[in-house]
Coordinates of C-alpha atoms in Angstrom, one line a residue:
Chain A
M1 CA -24.9 -15.2 10.9
E2 CA -28.4 -14.6 10.9
E3 CA -29.2 -17.2 11.9
D4 CA -27.6 -17.6 15.6
Y5 CA -28.8 -14.7 17.2
T6 CA -28.0 -15.8 20.7
S7 CA -23.7 -14.8 19.5
L8 CA -25.0 -11.2 18.3
P9 CA -25.1 -9.0 20.7
T10 CA -21.5 -10.1 21.9
S11 CA -19.9 -10.5 18.3
H12 CA -18.5 -7.3 18.2
L13 CA -17.2 -7.1 21.7
L14 CA -13.2 -7.9 21.7
G15 CA -12.7 -10.2 24.5
S16 CA -16.1 -11.2 25.4
V17 CA -16.6 -15.1 25.9
P18 CA -19.9 -15.8 23.1
A19 CA -21.1 -18.8 25.7
V20 CA -22.5 -16.1 28.5
A21 CA -24.7 -14.6 26.2
A22 CA -26.1 -18.1 25.6
E23 CA -26.7 -18.3 28.9
D24 CA -29.5 -16.3 30.8
K25 CA -27.8 -13.7 32.6
T26 CA -27.5 -14.6 36.3
G27 CA -25.6 -17.8 34.8
G28 CA -23.6 -15.5 33.6
A29 CA -22.6 -13.5 36.3
A30 CA -21.7 -16.6 37.9
R31 CA -18.9 -17.0 35.4
E32 CA -18.3 -13.4 35.4
S33 CA -18.2 -13.6 39.3
S34 CA -15.6 -16.4 39.5
T35 CA -13.7 -15.1 37.5
A36 CA -13.9 -11.3 39.1
N37 CA -10.4 -11.9 41.0
L38 CA -8.4 -12.4 37.7
Q39 CA -9.9 -9.4 36.3
N40 CA -10.3 -6.7 39.4
S41 CA -13.6 -6.0 38.4
P42 CA -17.1 -6.7 39.7
P43 CA -19.9 -7.8 36.7
A44 CA -22.3 -4.8 36.1
N45 CA -24.2 -4.2 33.4
G46 CA -26.2 -7.2 33.1
G47 CA -24.0 -9.6 33.9
Y48 CA -21.6 -9.4 30.9
Q49 CA -18.2 -7.0 30.1
A50 CA -16.0 -7.3 27.9
P51 CA -13.1 -7.9 30.1
G52 CA -10.7 -6.0 27.9
S53 CA -12.6 -2.8 28.9
P54 CA -11.6 -2.1 32.7
Y55 CA -8.2 -2.3 31.2
G56 CA -8.8 -0.1 28.6
G57 CA -10.4 3.0 31.4
D58 CA -7.4 2.5 34.1
E59 CA -4.9 2.9 30.7
Q60 CA -6.5 6.3 28.9
A61 CA -6.5 7.4 32.2
T62 CA -2.7 7.2 33.3
S63 CA -1.4 8.0 30.2
S64 CA -2.9 11.1 29.3
W65 CA 0.7 12.1 29.2
K66 CA 1.8 10.2 27.3
G67 CA -0.3 10.0 25.1
A68 CA 0.9 13.6 23.5
C69 CA 3.9 11.1 22.8
S70 CA 2.5 9.0 20.7
I71 CA 2.2 8.6 16.3
S72 CA -1.6 6.6 17.1
S73 CA -2.9 9.5 19.2
Y74 CA -2.3 12.2 16.1
T75 CA -2.6 8.9 13.5
P76 CA -7.0 10.7 13.1
Y77 CA -5.5 14.0 12.6
F78 CA -4.0 12.2 9.2
N79 CA -6.7 10.1 8.2
V80 CA -6.7 11.1 4.5
D81 CA -6.5 9.6 0.5
S82 CA -5.0 11.8 -1.8
D83 CA -8.0 12.4 -3.6
I84 CA -9.6 14.1 -0.9
V85 CA -6.7 16.8 0.0
V86 CA -6.7 17.4 -4.3
D87 CA -10.3 18.0 -3.7
R88 CA -9.5 20.2 -0.4
L89 CA -6.9 22.0 -2.1
I90 CA -9.2 22.7 -5.4
T91 CA -12.1 24.5 -3.0
S92 CA -10.2 26.4 -0.9
V93 CA -8.5 28.6 -4.0
Y94 CA -12.9 29.4 -4.7
P95 CA -13.9 31.8 -2.2
M96 CA -16.9 29.5 -1.6
N97 CA -18.0 28.5 1.6
D98 CA -18.2 25.0 1.3
F99 CA -15.1 24.4 2.7
T100 CA -16.7 24.1 6.1
R101 CA -19.3 21.3 5.5
K102 CA -16.0 19.1 3.9
I103 CA -13.5 19.2 6.5
D104 CA -15.9 19.2 9.7
G105 CA -16.4 15.4 9.4
N106 CA -12.8 14.6 9.1
P107 CA -10.4 17.9 9.5
D108 CA -6.8 17.0 8.5
L109 CA -3.0 18.2 9.1
Y110 CA -0.9 17.3 6.5
G111 CA -2.6 20.1 4.3
P112 CA -1.5 22.6 6.9
V113 CA 1.5 20.9 7.5
W114 CA 2.8 20.7 3.8
I115 CA 1.3 23.6 2.2
S116 CA 2.9 25.6 4.9
T117 CA 6.8 23.8 4.4
T118 CA 6.6 24.3 0.6
L119 CA 5.3 27.6 0.7
V120 CA 8.5 28.4 3.5
F121 CA 10.8 27.0 0.7
M122 CA 9.1 28.0 -2.6
L123 CA 9.1 31.7 -0.8
A124 CA 12.8 31.2 -0.2
A125 CA 13.9 29.9 -3.3
L126 CA 11.6 32.3 -5.9
G127 CA 11.7 35.6 -3.9
N128 CA 15.7 35.1 -4.2
C129 CA 15.3 34.3 -8.2
A130 CA 12.7 37.4 -8.1
T131 CA 14.8 40.1 -6.1
Y132 CA 18.3 38.8 -8.5
L133 CA 15.8 39.3 -11.8
M134 CA 14.6 42.9 -10.3
R135 CA 18.0 43.8 -9.4
K136 CA 19.9 43.0 -13.2
R137 CA 16.4 45.2 -14.4
N138 CA 18.1 48.3 -13.1
E139 CA 21.5 46.9 -12.7
P140 CA 22.5 44.6 -15.6
D141 CA 26.3 43.8 -13.7
I142 CA 25.2 42.8 -10.6
V143 CA 26.0 38.5 -9.2
W144 CA 23.9 36.0 -8.0
N145 CA 23.6 35.2 -4.2
F146 CA 22.1 33.2 -2.2
D147 CA 20.6 35.1 0.3
V148 CA 20.3 32.1 3.4
T149 CA 18.2 35.0 5.6
Y150 CA 14.8 34.8 3.3
V151 CA 14.8 30.9 4.6
D152 CA 14.8 32.2 8.0
W153 CA 12.4 34.9 7.6
A154 CA 10.2 32.7 5.9
A155 CA 10.1 29.6 8.1
C156 CA 8.8 32.2 10.6
V157 CA 6.6 34.1 8.9
I158 CA 4.2 31.2 7.6
Y159 CA 4.9 29.1 10.0
G160 CA 4.2 31.6 12.8
Y161 CA 0.6 32.5 11.5
A162 CA -0.2 29.0 10.6
L163 CA 0.3 28.2 14.2
A164 CA -0.9 31.5 16.2
V165 CA -3.3 32.9 14.3
P166 CA -5.9 29.9 14.5
V167 CA -5.0 29.6 17.9
A168 CA -5.9 33.4 18.5
F169 CA -9.2 33.1 16.9
Y170 CA -9.4 29.9 18.9
F171 CA -9.4 31.4 22.7
L172 CA -11.2 34.4 21.2
L173 CA -14.1 32.6 20.2
Q174 CA -14.2 30.5 23.8
Y175 CA -14.3 33.9 25.4
V176 CA -17.4 35.7 23.0
G177 CA -19.2 31.8 23.7
C178 CA -18.8 30.2 19.9
N179 CA -17.7 26.4 20.0
A180 CA -14.7 26.4 17.8
S181 CA -13.0 23.3 16.8
L182 CA -9.1 24.5 16.9
I183 CA -8.4 21.7 14.5
R184 CA -10.8 23.1 12.4
L185 CA -9.7 26.4 12.5
W186 CA -5.9 24.8 11.9
C187 CA -7.0 23.1 8.9
M188 CA -8.9 26.1 8.0
W189 CA -5.7 28.5 7.6
G190 CA -3.3 26.2 6.5
Y191 CA -5.8 25.1 3.0
S192 CA -6.4 29.3 2.8
L193 CA -2.7 29.5 1.4
F194 CA -2.8 27.8 -0.6
I195 CA -3.3 29.7 -3.0
F196 CA 0.0 31.6 -2.8
L197 CA 2.0 28.9 -4.2
P198 CA 1.1 29.3 -7.7
S199 CA 0.8 33.1 -7.0
S200 CA 4.4 33.1 -6.1
L201 CA 5.0 31.3 -9.4
L202 CA 3.5 34.6 -11.3
L203 CA 5.5 37.3 -8.7
V204 CA 8.5 35.9 -10.2
A205 CA 7.5 37.6 -12.9
P206 CA 10.1 41.4 -12.9
V207 CA 7.8 43.6 -14.4
E208 CA 6.1 45.5 -10.8
I209 CA 2.6 46.1 -11.9
V210 CA 2.4 42.6 -12.4
R211 CA 3.2 41.9 -9.3
W212 CA 1.0 43.9 -7.7
I213 CA -1.6 42.9 -9.4
V214 CA -1.5 39.1 -8.4
I215 CA -0.3 39.7 -4.6
I216 CA -3.7 41.4 -4.5
L217 CA -6.4 39.6 -6.1
A218 CA -4.6 36.3 -4.5
G219 CA -4.6 38.0 -1.0
A220 CA -8.2 39.6 -1.6
A221 CA -9.1 35.8 -2.5
S222 CA -7.8 34.1 0.6
S223 CA -9.2 36.6 2.6
W224 CA -12.3 36.2 1.7
F225 CA -11.6 32.5 1.8
V226 CA -11.6 33.2 5.9
A227 CA -14.0 35.3 6.1
L228 CA -16.6 32.7 4.6
N229 CA -15.7 30.0 6.7
L230 CA -14.8 31.6 9.5
K231 CA -18.3 33.1 9.4
A232 CA -19.4 30.0 9.5
Y233 CA -18.4 28.8 12.6
T234 CA -19.9 31.7 14.6
D235 CA -22.9 31.7 12.4
G236 CA -26.2 33.2 15.1
S237 CA -24.0 35.9 16.9
D238 CA -22.6 39.1 15.2
L239 CA -19.5 39.5 15.3
M240 CA -18.0 41.1 12.2
V241 CA -15.4 42.5 14.1
L242 CA -13.4 39.2 14.5
I243 CA -14.1 37.9 10.8
V244 CA -13.1 41.9 9.7
S245 CA -9.8 42.0 11.8
A246 CA -8.7 37.7 9.9
L247 CA -9.6 39.4 6.6
L248 CA -7.3 42.2 7.6
L249 CA -4.7 39.8 8.5
Q250 CA -4.8 37.8 6.0
F251 CA -4.5 40.2 3.8
A252 CA -2.0 41.9 5.3
L253 CA 0.3 38.4 5.0
A254 CA -0.1 38.8 1.2
L255 CA 1.4 42.4 1.8
F256 CA 4.2 40.9 3.2
I257 CA 5.2 38.6 1.0
K258 CA 4.9 40.8 -2.0
I259 CA 6.9 43.3 0.1
F260 CA 9.9 41.1 1.8
F261 CA 10.5 38.3 -0.9
F262 CA 9.7 40.0 -3.9
V263 CA 10.9 43.2 -3.7
Chain B
M1 CA 52.6 -23.4 26.0
S2 CA 51.5 -20.1 24.5
H3 CA 49.0 -19.2 26.2
G4 CA 50.2 -16.0 26.8
D5 CA 49.0 -14.7 23.3
T6 CA 46.1 -16.1 23.7
I7 CA 42.8 -15.0 25.3
P8 CA 41.3 -18.0 26.8
L9 CA 37.9 -18.1 25.9
H10 CA 36.6 -19.9 28.0
P11 CA 37.5 -23.0 30.7
S12 CA 36.5 -26.2 28.5
S13 CA 38.7 -23.8 25.9
Q14 CA 41.4 -24.1 27.7
S15 CA 41.5 -27.5 28.7
D16 CA 40.5 -28.2 25.1
I17 CA 43.7 -26.4 23.9
D18 CA 45.5 -28.6 26.8
E19 CA 44.4 -31.9 25.2
I20 CA 45.7 -30.3 21.9
E21 CA 48.8 -30.1 23.2
N22 CA 49.1 -33.3 25.1
L23 CA 47.5 -35.2 22.0
I24 CA 50.2 -33.7 19.5
N25 CA 53.5 -34.0 22.2
A26 CA 51.9 -37.7 22.8
G27 CA 52.1 -38.4 18.7
P28 CA 50.4 -38.7 15.7
A29 CA 48.9 -42.3 16.5
T30 CA 47.3 -41.3 18.8
V31 CA 44.8 -37.8 17.3
L32 CA 42.7 -39.3 14.8
P33 CA 39.8 -40.4 17.8
A34 CA 37.0 -37.9 18.5
H35 CA 37.0 -36.4 21.3
P36 CA 35.4 -38.1 24.2
P37 CA 38.2 -40.5 24.3
S38 CA 40.1 -38.2 27.1
P39 CA 37.5 -39.2 30.4
Q40 CA 40.7 -37.9 33.2
R41 CA 39.4 -34.9 32.2
A42 CA 35.0 -33.4 32.2
S43 CA 36.0 -31.2 29.3
I44 CA 34.0 -30.7 27.5
P45 CA 34.4 -31.0 23.7
V46 CA 34.3 -27.5 21.4
S47 CA 31.8 -29.4 19.4
S48 CA 29.1 -31.0 22.2
S49 CA 28.9 -27.6 24.2
P50 CA 25.1 -27.3 25.7
F51 CA 23.9 -24.9 23.2
I52 CA 25.2 -26.6 19.9
P53 CA 22.4 -29.2 18.4
S54 CA 23.4 -32.8 18.4
N55 CA 24.0 -32.5 14.6
L56 CA 27.2 -30.2 14.8
P57 CA 29.0 -33.3 16.0
P58 CA 30.8 -34.4 12.9
P59 CA 32.0 -30.8 11.3
P60 CA 35.0 -30.0 14.1
P61 CA 36.8 -33.6 14.7
S62 CA 37.3 -33.1 10.8
A63 CA 38.9 -29.6 11.3
P64 CA 41.2 -30.6 14.1
A65 CA 42.3 -33.8 12.4
A66 CA 42.8 -31.9 9.5
A67 CA 45.0 -29.9 11.5
F68 CA 46.8 -33.0 13.9
Q69 CA 47.6 -33.7 10.9
K70 CA 49.8 -30.9 9.9
A71 CA 50.8 -31.4 13.5
P72 CA 54.1 -34.0 12.6
T73 CA 55.5 -31.8 10.2
S74 CA 56.4 -28.8 11.6
T75 CA 55.3 -28.9 15.7
P76 CA 55.6 -25.0 16.6
P77 CA 53.1 -23.4 13.5
S78 CA 50.4 -26.3 14.0
V79 CA 49.8 -25.3 17.3
P80 CA 48.6 -21.3 17.1
A81 CA 47.3 -23.1 13.7
A82 CA 45.2 -25.8 15.9
E83 CA 44.1 -23.2 18.2
S84 CA 43.0 -20.6 15.6
S85 CA 41.0 -23.5 14.7
R86 CA 39.5 -24.4 17.7
R87 CA 38.9 -20.4 18.8
G88 CA 37.2 -20.1 15.4
I89 CA 35.3 -23.3 16.4
A90 CA 34.7 -22.2 20.0
A91 CA 34.0 -19.2 18.8
D92 CA 31.1 -20.1 16.0
G93 CA 29.7 -22.7 18.7
F94 CA 29.7 -20.0 21.4
G95 CA 28.1 -17.3 19.4
S96 CA 30.1 -14.8 17.0
P97 CA 31.0 -12.0 19.5
P98 CA 34.5 -12.8 21.4
N99 CA 35.7 -13.1 17.3
T100 CA 34.5 -9.3 16.5
L101 CA 35.9 -7.7 19.7
T102 CA 39.5 -9.4 19.0
E103 CA 39.9 -9.0 15.3
P104 CA 41.4 -6.2 14.0
V105 CA 39.7 -2.4 13.3
W106 CA 40.9 -2.7 9.8
D107 CA 38.6 -6.0 9.2
T108 CA 35.9 -3.9 11.2
V109 CA 36.4 -1.1 9.2
R110 CA 36.2 -3.1 5.6
R111 CA 33.9 -4.9 7.1
D112 CA 31.4 -1.7 7.6
L113 CA 32.2 -0.8 4.6
S114 CA 31.3 -3.5 2.3
R115 CA 28.1 -3.4 4.4
I116 CA 27.1 0.6 2.9
V117 CA 28.6 -0.7 -0.5
S118 CA 26.3 -3.4 -1.1
N119 CA 23.4 -1.5 0.7
L120 CA 24.0 1.5 -1.9
K121 CA 24.2 -1.2 -5.0
L122 CA 20.2 -2.8 -3.1
V123 CA 18.8 0.8 -2.8
V124 CA 20.7 3.4 -5.6
F125 CA 21.3 0.9 -8.2
P126 CA 17.9 -1.3 -8.1
N127 CA 18.5 -4.6 -10.1
P128 CA 15.4 -6.2 -11.3
F129 CA 16.5 -9.5 -11.4
R130 CA 18.0 -9.9 -7.7
E131 CA 17.6 -12.8 -6.1
D132 CA 16.8 -10.8 -2.8
P133 CA 14.6 -7.6 -3.0
G134 CA 14.7 -6.9 0.3
K135 CA 18.0 -7.9 2.1
A136 CA 18.6 -3.5 2.0
L137 CA 16.1 -3.1 3.8
R138 CA 16.8 -6.1 6.7
D139 CA 20.8 -4.6 7.1
W140 CA 19.8 -1.5 7.2
D141 CA 23.0 0.8 9.0
L142 CA 22.9 4.2 9.4
W143 CA 26.6 4.4 8.7
G144 CA 25.9 5.9 4.9
P145 CA 23.5 7.9 5.8
F146 CA 25.5 9.6 7.9
F147 CA 29.2 9.8 5.5
F148 CA 26.2 11.1 3.1
I149 CA 25.1 13.6 4.8
V150 CA 28.3 14.8 6.1
F151 CA 29.6 14.5 2.6
L152 CA 27.1 16.4 1.2
G153 CA 27.2 19.4 3.6
L154 CA 30.9 20.2 3.2
T155 CA 30.3 19.8 0.2
L156 CA 28.2 22.9 -0.6
S157 CA 30.0 24.5 2.0
W158 CA 33.0 24.4 0.2
S159 CA 31.4 25.7 -3.0
A160 CA 30.3 28.7 -1.1
S161 CA 32.5 31.4 -0.9
V162 CA 30.5 33.5 2.2
K163 CA 28.7 31.8 5.2
K164 CA 30.3 28.7 5.1
S165 CA 29.4 27.5 7.9
E166 CA 26.1 28.6 7.9
V167 CA 25.4 26.9 4.9
F168 CA 26.5 23.7 5.7
A169 CA 23.9 24.0 8.8
V170 CA 21.1 23.9 6.7
A171 CA 22.3 22.3 4.5
F172 CA 22.6 19.4 7.4
A173 CA 19.4 20.2 9.5
V174 CA 17.0 20.0 6.3
L175 CA 18.6 16.9 5.5
A176 CA 18.9 15.4 8.7
A177 CA 15.1 17.0 10.4
G178 CA 14.3 16.1 6.3
A179 CA 13.9 11.7 6.7
I180 CA 13.4 12.1 10.2
I181 CA 10.0 14.0 9.1
L182 CA 9.6 12.2 5.6
T183 CA 9.2 8.9 8.4
L184 CA 6.5 10.1 10.9
N185 CA 4.5 11.4 7.9
V186 CA 4.5 8.2 6.3
L187 CA 3.6 6.5 10.2
L188 CA 0.9 9.0 10.7
L189 CA -0.5 8.4 7.1
G190 CA -0.9 4.8 8.8
G191 CA 1.4 3.4 6.8
H192 CA 3.9 0.4 7.8
I193 CA 7.6 1.5 8.0
I194 CA 10.4 1.1 10.8
F195 CA 12.0 4.3 11.8
F196 CA 15.6 3.4 11.0
Q197 CA 15.3 1.2 8.2
S198 CA 13.5 4.3 6.5
L199 CA 16.5 6.6 8.2
S200 CA 18.9 4.2 6.2
L201 CA 17.0 4.5 3.3
L202 CA 16.5 8.1 3.1
G203 CA 20.2 8.5 3.9
Y204 CA 21.8 6.5 0.5
C205 CA 19.0 7.0 -1.5
L206 CA 21.2 11.0 -0.9
F207 CA 23.7 9.7 -2.6
P208 CA 22.9 10.4 -6.4
L209 CA 22.9 14.1 -5.5
D210 CA 26.4 13.6 -3.4
L211 CA 27.7 13.0 -6.9
G212 CA 25.4 15.9 -8.3
A213 CA 26.8 18.1 -5.3
L214 CA 30.7 17.4 -6.4
I215 CA 30.4 17.9 -10.3
C216 CA 28.5 21.1 -9.7
M217 CA 31.4 22.1 -7.3
L218 CA 33.8 21.3 -9.5
K219 CA 32.0 22.6 -12.8
D220 CA 31.0 26.6 -12.3
N221 CA 28.5 26.9 -14.9
V222 CA 24.7 27.3 -14.0
I223 CA 23.1 25.3 -17.6
I224 CA 25.6 22.6 -16.1
K225 CA 24.1 22.4 -13.1
I226 CA 20.8 22.7 -13.5
I227 CA 21.2 19.7 -16.1
V228 CA 23.2 17.6 -13.9
V229 CA 21.2 18.1 -10.4
S230 CA 17.1 17.2 -12.2
I231 CA 19.3 13.9 -13.3
T232 CA 20.5 13.3 -10.0
L233 CA 17.2 14.5 -8.5
A234 CA 15.5 12.5 -10.9
W235 CA 17.6 9.3 -9.9
S236 CA 17.4 9.7 -5.9
S237 CA 13.3 10.3 -6.4
W238 CA 13.4 7.1 -9.0
A239 CA 15.3 5.5 -6.0
A240 CA 13.0 7.0 -3.1
Y241 CA 9.7 6.0 -5.2
P242 CA 9.9 1.6 -4.4
F243 CA 10.0 1.9 -0.6
M244 CA 7.4 4.9 0.4
S245 CA 5.2 3.7 -2.1
A246 CA 5.5 0.1 -0.5
A247 CA 4.9 1.5 2.3
V248 CA 1.4 3.3 3.0
N249 CA -2.0 2.8 1.8
P250 CA -1.8 2.6 -1.9
K251 CA -4.7 5.1 -2.0
R252 CA -2.5 7.7 0.1
K253 CA 0.6 6.9 -2.5
A254 CA 1.1 10.4 -3.5
L255 CA 0.7 11.9 0.4
A256 CA 3.9 10.1 0.9
L257 CA 5.8 10.6 -2.2
Y258 CA 4.9 14.3 -2.2
P259 CA 7.6 15.6 0.9
V260 CA 10.2 13.4 -0.5
F261 CA 9.8 15.0 -3.8
L262 CA 10.0 18.5 -1.8
M263 CA 13.2 17.5 0.1
Y264 CA 15.0 16.5 -2.4
I265 CA 13.8 19.7 -4.3
S266 CA 15.6 21.9 -1.8
V267 CA 18.5 20.1 -1.7
G268 CA 19.1 20.6 -5.6
F269 CA 17.9 23.8 -5.4
L270 CA 20.7 24.5 -2.4
I271 CA 22.9 22.8 -5.1
I272 CA 21.8 25.3 -7.8
A273 CA 21.8 27.9 -6.0
I274 CA 24.8 28.0 -3.5
D275 CA 27.9 30.6 -5.1

């Protein structure tokens, strides 16, 4: 359609009348003003205006709270494909700092939600198995008992950590003056929990020294990942206290997982 | 006059019942013409009410004509038969809802049960040669999923030796909330799925796990439990796979299917782990 330049400026505007652009602007303004009482909008911006935009503005002003309840307002945060998610998962295992660059344009919440849900399930299930195996080594005649409170504890700890810690750091960073985005912080902390999934599989082995080695390695990798990526948000200003506290928090989570679930 | 045991459905149908009785009392020879030759009554014949397309009149006169043919043989049974055929035609003429209000409860229950069974056959035993693959998607209902979830909760609760009510609560909550969250997940990924239809399908796909839980309740051996749960888990996932994968963009199929597997695996683990 390159030869039809008269329709080019308005061909992408929703609802606009292509013939308006073909005339000169005064004719367009006259035509628009004749229908202005239907649209409740004075012609502005050089004579032609997409008729849908005043309605769009009004809708956005009145539906600011309704937006929280409709699904379409959260769809942009789930705009990822399978291969992108797999790529982000693999990047989270190696504590390099290019994760921030990868999620900068398109942070997703799919990863954090389902990684934390999977982690809750695995901690509850494998924690029971591991505790049973460990006790069976000491007392051979113990019976299997599924402790449902493991599910409660796992859900509270993991969901609470994944939700609250990024929010706390968001407010701290805003207070200090760095510009941070809550969605990216949630995304980064959510993906940082991924390394605990394969390590919880390894933690089932009823050998105490193996368990400690596994959890220390996993905790260190995850903490270093969080620290490096948080540094990318606070680049420039000297906020080592925040970064070190994030690192220690992640390591404390790893130790708690070992001590509570894999006794 | 036996109007006491009938429900007058519409004024015009009441007049038609009067008309039938007049015709029966007048004798069979005057019965055969169609409805319009009773001009003193402004009665609208059932088949030609304003809501009915004009091609309908030919079938109904044959049914009353057949009913009237039986009239001379035995008058009292023919009146209710004519009335019931009239009522049936009246109901079809004005839409079916009045019929389902007056039918016996057993008919309603049997109709719902047959729909559950047919949906189950379409969803859980998908036959590649069936003539209408989308039928289960259109005829969704929530009774089937409700029965299956409650049955699974009850079975797990019976199997548990301690904390029975908490086990039921956990099972019910995980399944119900899980179905809702899975549907939301598909919608957030940009898929096209109808909310209650998806709840219905996910509930029907629980049927194999119900069977597995029942077998595990009867046989308490861990190895058998693991085998049975693995088989039924694979069956449930295989049943749920076509619906979930068809709802989203092919590049996001794994993202939509993974939570389904996660939920079924967690329920399977709950079945194995309950002692």
